[in-house]
RNA sequence: GCACCCGUAGCUUAACUGGAUAAAGCAUCUGACUACGGAUCAGAAGACUUGGGGUUCGAAUCCCUACGGGUGUACCA
């Protein structure tokens, strides 16, 4: 039981005893007591005045007096305005430390049986991954880990957009201008090579368009009439007809891209349990359209196209099937949603997709509900803000992007310089050094992207790049490494956690602040899982590291004179290290033993 | 036009979902290594939470309004 659950519980019991009113513990408003007052937890007593018929102060005093007399965990209390500040006994806190220390996997909930699917990454196979994809991948992976810790069975899934006109563009450009170039012959990663031809297509295409415009053609017309565009469309048609030549080119170039993606995914430390390909799912959804027509949820217009009218829900009319019977994006997504559900029967399904698709997902979920899919209640769009550059939006067609691979290399290089200058890396053999630079660099990058609320947009300045000091991943890593170092100094790190005798101890402020935070880990996992928000975990870990550093600075651990105190502080350090390590793991960040 | 999101110290972010005197990091200034690791710690300075109104014991948070920024409103995906 967490401390908030405990206090909320005894508050409800107290209300029942004093005022004969039944309230739910979850309705009790609790805060951590502000630093300037004495206390650990604060009960807001304003809401109870309607039961007590007394002033907030008097009500709070009555509650406090009752609690103190009745519950040994409540050591003291004081009342300021309508706020009841409770001092929880050292015995309670020490008991919590023992419980945490003894538990194998503190904070991790056991499997509840609920299943959740998380779709993330979902790249296009015509260009390499960029900074925006990194945010997506890190969010998806981290949310998956957090939900797992909260007791879900998690299926990580990737829906690869491997077909369509944009893919044909890079294929066509390669065919026309590539001269048989391969990743090996060019010496560049496959995804970058294909991306190069995508950009090249756009350049050549624009040249053709402006040529036509200069010849007097209106721009709109020129865009459609440019020979390259016509050829790309022709190629798409041949692909859909299963033309051997086009399909084998498509397979070859996609193969290059996947090789490149795999490399980047490995660097990022993300992976998937299930991969869906749009080339295999793009025809799905037509059954659902038929079903919708039968049920009268959809309607057919005079030209034969199929629509749904969502104006009663504050949205517009939405097309589901073209007059020629071909499907559109949302038709596909309807079909894919059904496919996923048929495959896994999950209770929840999370889509990690940028916020420019908010409208699309509102429509998608609403349609599935109208089709009577009970599981549509479990669908959730984890919408995140885009990553902006000081110069504006990233545009891969124009090549103004922060490339994922480049950025990763830059961060590792930056970590190398910092670590050699500040750290103890020179004590390590070269192989371990390389590994360390990678861990530190990736931590800086990942933490930078994950500590911000997903829904907020993120400004990334490539020149200022990323700090390695202050509110950063390496700061937290450093705290961990230092704890490990301290623990080792005292004759090595034991398998079993250190035990201590709580009867002879009393807590000082630094110790207590640390314990309160350690005790919160479980709640934080729950909160991050419920809101699909890794930033909550990220900010908690920073807070924890900071609090530990203060504790460390002012309190001898191995050098404590009293052996009971020493054992206790060693135990606190062990728990802190453990939580940092596992908490960072939930963000997909590794911690080094030494740095 | 309409819809959705956002606006908090110079900059980047918090604020337990309506609670007390809005909290951190960076940058600036000052102090602490013969110490269990200074990538640290302590301190100073920096905010009428974009402006205006409302709701109530109480608002950064909810409502209205104005302004500023972003996105969507495709028979693209």
Short mmCIF file of C-alpha atoms in Angstrom, two decimals, chain A residues 9 121 131 161 169 184 189 212 268 315-316 354 381 448 459 533 545 547 553 564 570 572:
data_model
loop_
_atom_site.label_atom_id
_atom_site.label_comp_id
_atom_site.label_asym_id
_atom_site.label_seq_id
_atom_site.Cartn_x
_atom_site.Cartn_y
_atom_site.Cartn_z
CA UNK A 9 -7.96 5.34 3.88
CA UNK A 121 7.50 3.99 -35.39
CA UNK A 131 14.42 13.40 -35.26
CA UNK A 161 4.19 2.08 -44.95
CA UNK A 169 9.09 8.17 -56.68
CA UNK A 184 27.65 -1.40 -51.09
CA UNK A 189 23.26 2.93 -45.56
CA UNK A 212 6.18 23.76 -68.11
CA UNK A 268 17.96 3.35 -30.45
CA UNK A 315 -17.25 16.35 -37.36
CA UNK A 316 -17.78 16.36 -41.11
CA UNK A 354 1.89 12.80 -34.33
CA UNK A 381 -4.27 7.88 -29.87
CA UNK A 448 16.01 15.23 -23.62
CA UNK A 459 12.11 22.87 -30.17
CA UNK A 533 3.34 9.63 -20.24
CA UNK A 545 18.73 11.75 -8.16
CA UNK A 547 17.44 14.28 -3.48
CA UNK A 553 26.62 15.33 0.23
CA UNK A 564 23.42 0.71 12.54
CA UNK A 570 23.86 1.66 2.65
CA UNK A 572 18.94 3.43 1.22
#
